[in-house]
Amino acid sequence: MLTSGRDILLNEEEKLVKESIKQFAEDKVKPLARKIDAEHYYPTELIPELAELGLLSVFVPSEYGGSGMNNISYSLIIEELATVCASTSVIVSAHNSLAIWPILKFGTTEQKKQYLPLMCTGKSIGCFALSEPGTGSDAARQTCTAKEDGDDFIINGVKNWITNAPVSDVCILLTMEDASKDHKGITAFIVDLKTTEGISIGHKENKLGICGSPTASITFDQVRISKKQLLGERGKGFRVAMETLDGGRIGIAAQACGIASASLNDALRYSTERETFGVKISEHQMIQTYLADMATDLEAARLLTYTAAKMKDEGMQYSKMAAQAKLFSSEVCMRNSHLAVQIHGGYGFVKDFNVERYMRDAKITEIYEGTSEIQRLVIAANLIKEQSN
Ligand SMILES: Cc1cc2nc3c(=O)[nH]c(=O)nc-3n(C[C@H](O)[C@H](O)[C@H](O)COP(=O)(O)OP(=O)(O)OC[C@H]3O[C@@H](n4cnc5c(N)ncnc54)[C@H](O)[C@@H]3O)c2cc1C
């Protein structure tokens, strides 16, 4: 097993989390990973086991039935799952960081009591609906509308690319109440997807990677929801969305580390087995350069990721570090998976080996929860703000 400098950052409890999740991932998730990818299969049978281990309630305190872990543990969980199956890691990260976390942070006590216990058991899965067909990076331009009507709101519009939408019961929904106020017109809601009239889920997207993570649009047609479903204050939804994404980015960085780590492991193993010109290919200096760069980049990506997680745990400002972790780790993930295919030569291009899956799964880490271009904007904006303070 390869050593990692990351481990000196972990306390005994976090090391235990890492070891137990690693074992679970190897024993239970890895055997399903190819099926999940090839058949675009949602691993329903894993959900109760994930819940049993506390992986569907990572941030939730025990009073609501959760496992009450910190962000370092969360990152370890997502990294270990992604090392064997990126799809499973996304199912878990969207549920925890995009659906549960905003309820914990912005929800009322009543909302927490209503939603969290069931979400912790996995009987209720969550999703987060910000993006729209015409609105991704420019998230303030929401066109899904919420109109006040007595004690209710009427919702109309379409949300696009929503991870977990086909399997979700609970949706964190971002809407525009007053477009003239720009991002200050955005309001967030908690929506019961399966029991509210007027909601339809689109077809499952046919994707390049993370094929077992179900992605679909959600259409709201004259959907009536009570004011009790408001998440946070009216007009403060943009803050709900941005703070949720800040934390979510740590999870995507950890996911990227997991895929980058799997790429290195497989490339290293293959390079010590395959021979050309009478020696193992690991003895060619050019291959050694690839391996050294992959390992060094991975270590650097982990340091950024676990630093961002630690900063969140310590209650520090972590928005810039989360963006830096996501930006760097996702680019490392792409490079490592690409080099893993290269090191496998022709065998890297066929599905008998896992590295082609890593390369397909890697790409999304540069796109969702803010593209690499948007991470650079976030980092630069933070730098300029820090400079002027
Ligand atoms: C598999 C998958 C799952 C997803 N899951 C979710 C989910 O659960 N919930 C959700 O709300 N969304 C989700 N998304 C949406 C995702 O977050 C968006 O696709 C992403 O934010 C980019 O938005 P866009 O696709 O509209 O691209 P655009 O915003 O149209 O961007 C197109 C290109 O222009 C670049 N660009 C845009 N603006 C700038 C700028 N100012 N400067 C420089 N370059 C710029 C972008 O970086 C990108 O390269 C998911 C997407 C996918 C593919």
Short mmCIF file of C-alpha atoms and ligand atoms in Angstrom, two decimals:
data_model
loop_
_atom_site.label_atom_id
_atom_site.label_comp_id
_atom_site.label_asym_id
_atom_site.label_seq_id
_atom_site.Cartn_x
_atom_site.Cartn_y
_atom_site.Cartn_z
CA MET A 1 0.00 0.00 0.00
CA LEU A 2 1.33 3.46 -0.88
CA THR A 3 2.02 5.85 2.00
CA SER A 4 0.62 9.38 2.05
CA GLY A 5 1.72 12.52 3.88
CA ARG A 6 -1.99 13.21 4.37
CA ASP A 7 -2.03 10.70 7.20
CA ILE A 8 0.00 12.87 9.58
CA LEU A 9 -2.93 15.33 9.48
CA LEU A 10 -5.33 12.68 10.82
CA ASN A 11 -6.16 11.93 14.45
CA GLU A 12 -6.78 8.36 15.65
CA GLU A 13 -10.53 8.57 15.08
CA GLU A 14 -10.07 9.85 11.53
CA LYS A 15 -7.54 7.09 10.81
CA LEU A 16 -10.13 4.55 11.95
CA VAL A 17 -12.75 6.12 9.68
CA LYS A 18 -10.32 5.91 6.77
CA GLU A 19 -9.46 2.25 7.40
CA SER A 20 -13.06 1.12 7.89
CA ILE A 21 -14.33 2.93 4.79
CA LYS A 22 -11.41 1.63 2.75
CA GLN A 23 -12.34 -1.91 3.77
CA PHE A 24 -16.03 -1.34 3.04
CA ALA A 25 -15.20 0.19 -0.34
CA GLU A 26 -12.97 -2.77 -1.27
CA ASP A 27 -15.40 -5.43 -0.04
CA LYS A 28 -18.78 -4.03 -1.00
CA VAL A 29 -18.44 -1.25 -3.56
CA LYS A 30 -15.55 -2.37 -5.76
CA PRO A 31 -17.25 -5.61 -6.87
CA LEU A 32 -20.16 -3.52 -8.21
CA ALA A 33 -18.12 -0.73 -9.80
CA ARG A 34 -17.97 -2.11 -13.34
CA LYS A 35 -21.67 -2.92 -13.41
CA ILE A 36 -22.49 0.54 -12.06
CA ASP A 37 -20.49 2.08 -14.91
CA ALA A 38 -21.39 -0.25 -17.77
CA GLU A 39 -25.12 -0.53 -17.04
CA HIS A 40 -25.56 3.01 -15.67
CA TYR A 41 -26.74 1.15 -12.62
CA TYR A 42 -27.87 2.90 -9.44
CA PRO A 43 -26.59 0.71 -6.58
CA THR A 44 -29.80 0.51 -4.52
CA GLU A 45 -28.44 -2.41 -2.51
CA LEU A 46 -25.61 -0.26 -1.14
CA ILE A 47 -27.89 2.42 0.31
CA PRO A 48 -28.82 0.58 3.57
CA GLU A 49 -25.17 -0.35 4.14
CA LEU A 50 -23.99 3.20 3.49
CA ALA A 51 -26.62 4.40 5.98
CA GLU A 52 -25.65 1.76 8.54
CA LEU A 53 -22.04 2.99 8.44
CA GLY A 54 -23.21 6.56 8.94
CA LEU A 55 -22.13 7.63 5.46
CA LEU A 56 -25.51 9.13 4.57
CA SER A 57 -25.56 11.31 7.69
CA VAL A 58 -21.96 12.43 7.96
CA PHE A 59 -22.55 15.95 9.32
CA VAL A 60 -25.78 15.26 11.21
CA PRO A 61 -25.56 15.29 15.02
CA SER A 62 -26.76 12.19 16.88
CA GLU A 63 -29.89 13.99 18.16
CA TYR A 64 -31.25 13.74 14.59
CA GLY A 65 -29.91 10.21 14.05
CA GLY A 66 -26.67 11.13 12.30
CA SER A 67 -23.08 10.05 12.68
CA GLY A 68 -21.84 13.58 13.50
CA MET A 69 -18.48 13.38 11.77
CA ASN A 70 -16.25 16.27 10.72
CA ASN A 71 -15.15 17.49 7.28
CA ILE A 72 -11.83 15.63 7.42
CA SER A 73 -13.75 12.37 7.90
CA TYR A 74 -16.16 13.39 5.15
CA SER A 75 -13.26 13.94 2.76
CA LEU A 76 -11.75 10.57 3.68
CA ILE A 77 -15.10 8.87 3.07
CA ILE A 78 -15.54 10.48 -0.35
CA GLU A 79 -11.91 9.84 -1.34
CA GLU A 80 -12.04 6.15 -0.36
CA LEU A 81 -15.36 5.60 -2.14
CA ALA A 82 -14.13 7.42 -5.26
CA THR A 83 -10.98 5.31 -5.33
CA VAL A 84 -13.13 2.29 -6.16
CA CYS A 85 -16.28 3.88 -7.65
CA ALA A 86 -16.69 7.57 -8.48
CA SER A 87 -20.44 7.15 -9.11
CA THR A 88 -21.05 5.92 -5.57
CA SER A 89 -18.97 8.75 -4.14
CA VAL A 90 -21.13 11.30 -5.98
CA ILE A 91 -24.40 9.77 -4.80
CA VAL A 92 -23.08 10.08 -1.24
CA SER A 93 -21.56 13.55 -1.60
CA ALA A 94 -24.63 15.17 -3.19
CA HIS A 95 -26.88 13.73 -0.47
CA ASN A 96 -24.61 14.87 2.38
CA SER A 97 -23.15 18.16 1.28
CA LEU A 98 -25.75 19.53 -1.13
CA ALA A 99 -28.99 18.40 0.53
CA ILE A 100 -28.41 17.63 4.21
CA TRP A 101 -25.84 20.34 4.94
CA PRO A 102 -28.04 23.33 3.91
CA ILE A 103 -30.91 21.95 6.01
CA LEU A 104 -28.55 21.72 8.98
CA LYS A 105 -27.14 25.18 8.39
CA PHE A 106 -30.22 27.15 7.32
CA GLY A 107 -33.22 25.01 8.35
CA THR A 108 -35.54 25.61 11.30
CA THR A 109 -35.61 23.12 14.19
CA GLU A 110 -38.95 21.87 12.85
CA GLN A 111 -37.47 21.31 9.38
CA LYS A 112 -34.48 19.47 10.85
CA LYS A 113 -36.78 17.20 12.87
CA GLN A 114 -38.96 16.58 9.84
CA TYR A 115 -36.26 15.80 7.25
CA LEU A 116 -32.99 14.74 8.82
CA PRO A 117 -33.87 11.49 10.64
CA LEU A 118 -35.26 9.89 7.47
CA MET A 119 -32.42 11.22 5.31
CA CYS A 120 -29.92 9.66 7.75
CA THR A 121 -31.47 6.22 7.16
CA GLY A 122 -31.23 6.55 3.37
CA LYS A 123 -34.99 6.00 3.10
CA SER A 124 -35.09 9.59 1.92
CA ILE A 125 -32.41 10.75 -0.52
CA GLY A 126 -31.62 14.39 -1.21
CA CYS A 127 -30.65 16.57 -4.16
CA PHE A 128 -29.81 20.23 -4.83
CA ALA A 129 -31.38 22.12 -7.72
CA LEU A 130 -29.62 25.32 -8.75
CA SER A 131 -28.67 24.83 -12.42
CA GLU A 132 -31.17 25.41 -15.22
CA PRO A 133 -31.07 24.77 -18.97
CA GLY A 134 -29.88 28.36 -19.55
CA THR A 135 -28.16 29.00 -16.21
CA GLY A 136 -25.07 27.21 -14.90
CA SER A 137 -22.01 29.28 -14.05
CA ASP A 138 -24.07 32.47 -13.94
CA ALA A 139 -26.16 31.10 -11.09
CA ALA A 140 -27.70 34.46 -10.13
CA ARG A 141 -29.76 34.40 -13.34
CA GLN A 142 -32.39 32.03 -12.00
CA THR A 143 -35.53 31.77 -14.13
CA CYS A 144 -37.43 29.20 -12.08
CA THR A 145 -39.91 31.49 -10.36
CA ALA A 146 -41.59 31.53 -6.95
CA LYS A 147 -44.72 33.71 -6.64
CA GLU A 148 -46.27 34.39 -3.27
CA ASP A 149 -49.91 33.28 -3.01
CA GLY A 150 -51.38 33.65 0.48
CA ASP A 151 -49.65 31.15 2.77
CA ASP A 152 -48.05 29.42 -0.21
CA PHE A 153 -45.73 29.97 -3.14
CA ILE A 154 -46.37 28.85 -6.72
CA ILE A 155 -43.25 27.48 -8.41
CA ASN A 156 -42.73 27.33 -12.18
CA GLY A 157 -39.60 26.44 -14.12
CA VAL A 158 -37.04 23.79 -15.04
CA LYS A 159 -33.90 22.69 -13.19
CA ASN A 160 -31.23 20.88 -15.17
CA TRP A 161 -28.50 18.30 -14.49
CA ILE A 162 -29.68 17.47 -10.99
CA THR A 163 -27.61 14.72 -9.36
CA ASN A 164 -29.81 12.14 -7.58
CA ALA A 165 -33.03 13.70 -8.96
CA PRO A 166 -34.48 10.37 -10.20
CA VAL A 167 -34.03 8.78 -6.75
CA SER A 168 -34.60 11.78 -4.49
CA ASP A 169 -37.38 12.49 -2.04
CA VAL A 170 -36.08 15.88 -0.85
CA CYS A 171 -34.87 18.73 -3.02
CA ILE A 172 -33.13 21.95 -2.03
CA LEU A 173 -34.61 24.27 -4.64
CA LEU A 174 -33.35 27.71 -5.67
CA THR A 175 -35.90 30.05 -7.24
CA MET A 176 -36.21 33.66 -8.40
CA GLU A 177 -38.81 35.68 -6.53
CA ASP A 178 -37.86 39.08 -7.91
CA ALA A 179 -35.53 39.27 -10.92
CA SER A 180 -35.16 43.05 -10.56
CA LYS A 181 -33.17 42.40 -7.36
CA ASP A 182 -30.68 40.12 -9.18
CA HIS A 183 -29.14 37.61 -6.70
CA LYS A 184 -31.00 39.30 -3.83
CA GLY A 185 -34.26 38.10 -5.42
CA ILE A 186 -33.34 34.43 -4.98
CA THR A 187 -35.18 32.32 -2.42
CA ALA A 188 -34.49 28.72 -1.34
CA PHE A 189 -37.04 26.04 -0.46
CA ILE A 190 -37.12 22.45 0.74
CA VAL A 191 -39.41 20.54 -1.63
CA ASP A 192 -40.88 17.05 -1.20
CA LEU A 193 -40.29 15.75 -4.69
CA LYS A 194 -42.42 12.61 -4.57
CA THR A 195 -45.51 13.91 -2.83
CA THR A 196 -45.95 17.39 -4.28
CA GLU A 197 -48.22 17.80 -7.30
CA GLY A 198 -46.94 19.34 -10.53
CA ILE A 199 -43.38 18.02 -10.36
CA SER A 200 -41.95 15.80 -13.09
CA ILE A 201 -38.49 14.25 -13.39
CA GLY A 202 -36.85 14.11 -16.84
CA HIS A 203 -35.09 11.14 -18.42
CA LYS A 204 -31.78 9.98 -16.95
CA GLU A 205 -28.93 11.75 -18.77
CA ASN A 206 -26.66 9.49 -20.83
CA LYS A 207 -23.28 10.63 -19.55
CA LEU A 208 -19.56 10.26 -20.36
CA GLY A 209 -18.69 9.26 -16.80
CA ILE A 210 -20.05 8.77 -13.27
CA CYS A 211 -22.66 6.72 -15.13
CA GLY A 212 -24.27 5.19 -12.04
CA SER A 213 -24.97 8.58 -10.51
CA PRO A 214 -28.44 9.41 -11.83
CA THR A 215 -28.75 12.91 -13.30
CA ALA A 216 -32.01 14.43 -14.59
CA SER A 217 -33.97 17.63 -15.01
CA ILE A 218 -36.85 18.56 -12.72
CA THR A 219 -39.86 20.47 -14.07
CA PHE A 220 -42.11 22.50 -11.79
CA ASP A 221 -45.51 23.27 -13.27
CA GLN A 222 -47.73 25.42 -11.05
CA VAL A 223 -46.34 23.68 -7.99
CA ARG A 224 -47.90 24.92 -4.77
CA ILE A 225 -45.72 24.77 -1.68
CA SER A 226 -46.30 26.13 1.78
CA LYS A 227 -44.28 29.01 3.25
CA LYS A 228 -43.20 26.49 5.90
CA GLN A 229 -40.94 25.06 3.17
CA LEU A 230 -38.82 28.22 2.91
CA LEU A 231 -35.16 27.41 3.59
CA GLY A 232 -33.62 30.46 5.24
CA GLU A 233 -34.98 33.92 4.63
CA ARG A 234 -36.69 35.14 1.49
CA GLY A 235 -34.19 36.80 -0.83
CA LYS A 236 -31.25 35.04 0.88
CA GLY A 237 -31.26 31.94 -1.34
CA PHE A 238 -28.11 32.92 -3.20
CA ARG A 239 -26.19 32.77 0.08
CA VAL A 240 -27.70 29.33 0.79
CA ALA A 241 -26.51 28.18 -2.65
CA MET A 242 -23.02 29.66 -2.48
CA GLU A 243 -22.26 28.46 1.07
CA THR A 244 -23.55 25.01 0.16
CA LEU A 245 -21.28 24.91 -2.88
CA ASP A 246 -18.25 26.08 -0.86
CA GLY A 247 -18.57 22.95 1.28
CA GLY A 248 -19.56 20.74 -1.64
CA ARG A 249 -16.33 21.66 -3.42
CA ILE A 250 -14.31 20.00 -0.65
CA GLY A 251 -16.19 16.79 -1.43
CA ILE A 252 -15.51 17.11 -5.17
CA ALA A 253 -11.83 17.74 -4.42
CA ALA A 254 -11.80 14.55 -2.32
CA GLN A 255 -13.56 12.69 -5.12
CA ALA A 256 -10.88 13.92 -7.54
CA CYS A 257 -8.16 12.72 -5.13
CA GLY A 258 -9.81 9.30 -5.05
CA ILE A 259 -9.86 8.94 -8.86
CA ALA A 260 -6.29 10.31 -9.07
CA SER A 261 -5.19 7.79 -6.44
CA ALA A 262 -6.83 4.86 -8.25
CA SER A 263 -5.11 6.01 -11.45
CA LEU A 264 -1.71 6.02 -9.75
CA ASN A 265 -2.27 2.63 -8.07
CA ASP A 266 -3.29 0.93 -11.30
CA ALA A 267 -0.55 2.59 -13.36
CA LEU A 268 2.11 1.62 -10.83
CA ARG A 269 0.91 -1.97 -10.65
CA TYR A 270 0.76 -2.33 -14.43
CA SER A 271 4.15 -0.70 -14.94
CA THR A 272 5.81 -3.28 -12.67
CA GLU A 273 4.22 -6.16 -14.62
CA ARG A 274 4.44 -5.13 -18.29
CA GLU A 275 7.74 -5.61 -20.08
CA THR A 276 9.11 -3.89 -23.18
CA PHE A 277 12.64 -3.94 -24.54
CA GLY A 278 13.51 -6.70 -22.07
CA VAL A 279 12.67 -4.76 -18.87
CA LYS A 280 9.59 -3.81 -16.85
CA ILE A 281 8.20 -0.55 -18.19
CA SER A 282 8.64 0.92 -14.67
CA GLU A 283 12.36 0.81 -15.40
CA HIS A 284 12.05 3.25 -18.29
CA GLN A 285 12.86 6.71 -17.00
CA MET A 286 10.04 8.33 -18.93
CA ILE A 287 7.50 6.09 -17.19
CA GLN A 288 9.20 6.83 -13.85
CA THR A 289 8.74 10.55 -14.54
CA TYR A 290 5.02 9.97 -15.10
CA LEU A 291 4.71 7.97 -11.87
CA ALA A 292 6.67 10.51 -9.84
CA ASP A 293 4.57 13.40 -11.15
CA MET A 294 1.32 11.53 -10.53
CA ALA A 295 2.29 10.72 -6.93
CA THR A 296 3.57 14.23 -6.17
CA ASP A 297 0.52 15.93 -7.69
CA LEU A 298 -1.77 13.63 -5.73
CA GLU A 299 -0.02 14.47 -2.46
CA ALA A 300 -0.32 18.21 -3.19
CA ALA A 301 -4.01 17.81 -4.09
CA ARG A 302 -4.64 15.98 -0.84
CA LEU A 303 -2.89 18.65 1.20
CA LEU A 304 -5.12 21.35 -0.31
CA THR A 305 -8.24 19.23 0.14
CA TYR A 306 -7.61 18.24 3.74
CA THR A 307 -6.50 21.78 4.61
CA ALA A 308 -9.80 23.12 3.28
CA ALA A 309 -11.66 20.45 5.28
CA LYS A 310 -9.70 21.34 8.43
CA MET A 311 -10.42 25.04 7.93
CA LYS A 312 -14.14 24.29 7.68
CA ASP A 313 -13.92 22.14 10.81
CA GLU A 314 -12.16 24.97 12.65
CA GLY A 315 -14.86 27.48 11.67
CA MET A 316 -12.42 29.48 9.53
CA GLN A 317 -13.18 31.18 6.19
CA TYR A 318 -12.63 28.34 3.72
CA SER A 319 -14.24 29.52 0.49
CA LYS A 320 -10.91 30.32 -1.25
CA MET A 321 -9.19 27.16 -0.02
CA ALA A 322 -12.15 24.99 -1.08
CA ALA A 323 -12.01 26.53 -4.57
CA GLN A 324 -8.22 26.02 -4.70
CA ALA A 325 -8.60 22.41 -3.55
CA LYS A 326 -11.30 21.69 -6.13
CA LEU A 327 -9.45 23.46 -8.95
CA PHE A 328 -6.12 21.77 -8.34
CA SER A 329 -7.41 18.31 -7.42
CA SER A 330 -9.72 18.10 -10.43
CA GLU A 331 -6.87 19.06 -12.78
CA VAL A 332 -4.59 16.50 -11.10
CA CYS A 333 -7.36 13.96 -11.45
CA MET A 334 -7.56 14.59 -15.20
CA ARG A 335 -3.78 14.42 -15.62
CA ASN A 336 -3.37 11.27 -13.52
CA SER A 337 -6.17 9.38 -15.23
CA HIS A 338 -4.83 10.42 -18.64
CA LEU A 339 -1.31 9.22 -17.72
CA ALA A 340 -2.71 5.96 -16.32
CA VAL A 341 -4.28 5.26 -19.72
CA GLN A 342 -1.00 6.20 -21.42
CA ILE A 343 1.03 3.88 -19.20
CA HIS A 344 -1.36 1.02 -20.05
CA GLY A 345 -0.80 1.61 -23.78
CA GLY A 346 -3.48 -0.13 -25.89
CA TYR A 347 -4.80 -1.94 -22.82
CA GLY A 348 -5.66 1.44 -21.34
CA PHE A 349 -8.09 2.06 -24.16
CA VAL A 350 -10.29 -0.98 -23.58
CA LYS A 351 -12.75 -1.75 -20.84
CA ASP A 352 -10.89 -4.84 -19.58
CA PHE A 353 -8.91 -2.41 -17.41
CA ASN A 354 -10.37 0.26 -15.13
CA VAL A 355 -8.21 3.18 -16.22
CA GLU A 356 -10.46 4.21 -19.12
CA ARG A 357 -13.31 4.51 -16.59
CA TYR A 358 -11.14 6.69 -14.35
CA MET A 359 -10.45 9.00 -17.29
CA ARG A 360 -14.15 9.29 -18.15
CA ASP A 361 -15.13 9.80 -14.48
CA ALA A 362 -12.38 12.37 -13.96
CA LYS A 363 -13.74 14.96 -16.40
CA ILE A 364 -16.83 15.88 -14.40
CA THR A 365 -14.71 17.03 -11.44
CA GLU A 366 -13.61 19.99 -13.59
CA ILE A 367 -17.22 20.89 -14.38
CA TYR A 368 -19.76 20.46 -11.60
CA GLU A 369 -20.09 22.54 -8.44
CA GLY A 370 -18.43 25.28 -10.47
CA THR A 371 -16.15 24.79 -13.47
CA SER A 372 -12.39 25.32 -13.21
CA GLU A 373 -12.86 28.76 -14.78
CA ILE A 374 -15.35 29.67 -12.04
CA GLN A 375 -12.97 28.35 -9.31
CA ARG A 376 -10.31 30.70 -10.70
CA LEU A 377 -12.78 33.59 -10.53
CA VAL A 378 -13.63 32.71 -6.90
CA ILE A 379 -9.94 32.44 -5.94
CA ALA A 380 -9.04 35.73 -7.65
CA ALA A 381 -12.02 37.55 -6.09
CA ASN A 382 -10.93 36.34 -2.65
CA LEU A 383 -7.32 37.39 -3.26
CA ILE A 384 -8.36 40.88 -4.33
CA LYS A 385 -10.67 41.19 -1.33
CA GLU A 386 -7.92 40.05 1.05
CA GLN A 387 -5.48 42.52 -0.50
CA SER A 388 -7.86 45.45 0.01
CA ASN A 389 -8.58 44.54 3.66
C1 LIG B 1 -23.21 15.18 -14.29
C2 LIG B 1 -23.61 16.53 -13.80
C3 LIG B 1 -24.18 16.66 -12.53
C4 LIG B 1 -24.58 17.91 -12.07
N1 LIG B 1 -25.20 18.00 -10.86
C5 LIG B 1 -25.77 19.19 -10.50
C6 LIG B 1 -26.60 19.27 -9.33
O1 LIG B 1 -26.78 18.30 -8.57
N2 LIG B 1 -27.21 20.46 -9.06
C7 LIG B 1 -27.04 21.55 -9.84
O2 LIG B 1 -27.61 22.59 -9.52
N3 LIG B 1 -26.24 21.52 -10.95
C8 LIG B 1 -25.63 20.35 -11.29
N4 LIG B 1 -24.85 20.28 -12.42
C9 LIG B 1 -24.64 21.48 -13.23
C10 LIG B 1 -23.21 22.01 -13.17
O3 LIG B 1 -22.95 22.58 -11.95
C11 LIG B 1 -23.06 22.99 -14.37
O4 LIG B 1 -23.04 22.21 -15.54
C12 LIG B 1 -21.80 23.82 -14.23
O5 LIG B 1 -21.91 24.72 -13.17
C13 LIG B 1 -21.52 24.61 -15.53
O6 LIG B 1 -22.65 25.27 -15.99
P1 LIG B 1 -23.10 25.14 -17.52
O7 LIG B 1 -23.11 23.69 -17.85
O8 LIG B 1 -24.36 25.89 -17.71
O9 LIG B 1 -21.93 25.82 -18.34
P2 LIG B 1 -21.81 27.39 -18.68
O10 LIG B 1 -22.04 28.19 -17.48
O11 LIG B 1 -22.66 27.66 -19.88
O12 LIG B 1 -20.28 27.49 -19.10
C14 LIG B 1 -19.78 27.06 -20.36
C15 LIG B 1 -18.28 27.33 -20.36
O13 LIG B 1 -18.03 28.74 -20.22
C16 LIG B 1 -17.18 28.95 -19.11
N5 LIG B 1 -17.54 30.21 -18.44
C17 LIG B 1 -18.78 30.59 -18.03
N6 LIG B 1 -18.71 31.79 -17.45
C18 LIG B 1 -17.41 32.17 -17.46
C19 LIG B 1 -16.69 33.31 -16.99
N7 LIG B 1 -17.30 34.32 -16.35
N8 LIG B 1 -15.35 33.36 -17.24
C20 LIG B 1 -14.72 32.35 -17.85
N9 LIG B 1 -15.33 31.25 -18.32
C21 LIG B 1 -16.66 31.16 -18.11
C22 LIG B 1 -17.41 27.76 -18.19
O14 LIG B 1 -16.34 27.58 -17.27
C23 LIG B 1 -17.53 26.64 -19.22
O15 LIG B 1 -16.24 26.26 -19.63
C24 LIG B 1 -24.38 19.05 -12.88
C25 LIG B 1 -23.80 18.91 -14.14
C26 LIG B 1 -23.43 17.68 -14.61
C27 LIG B 1 -22.85 17.57 -15.99
#
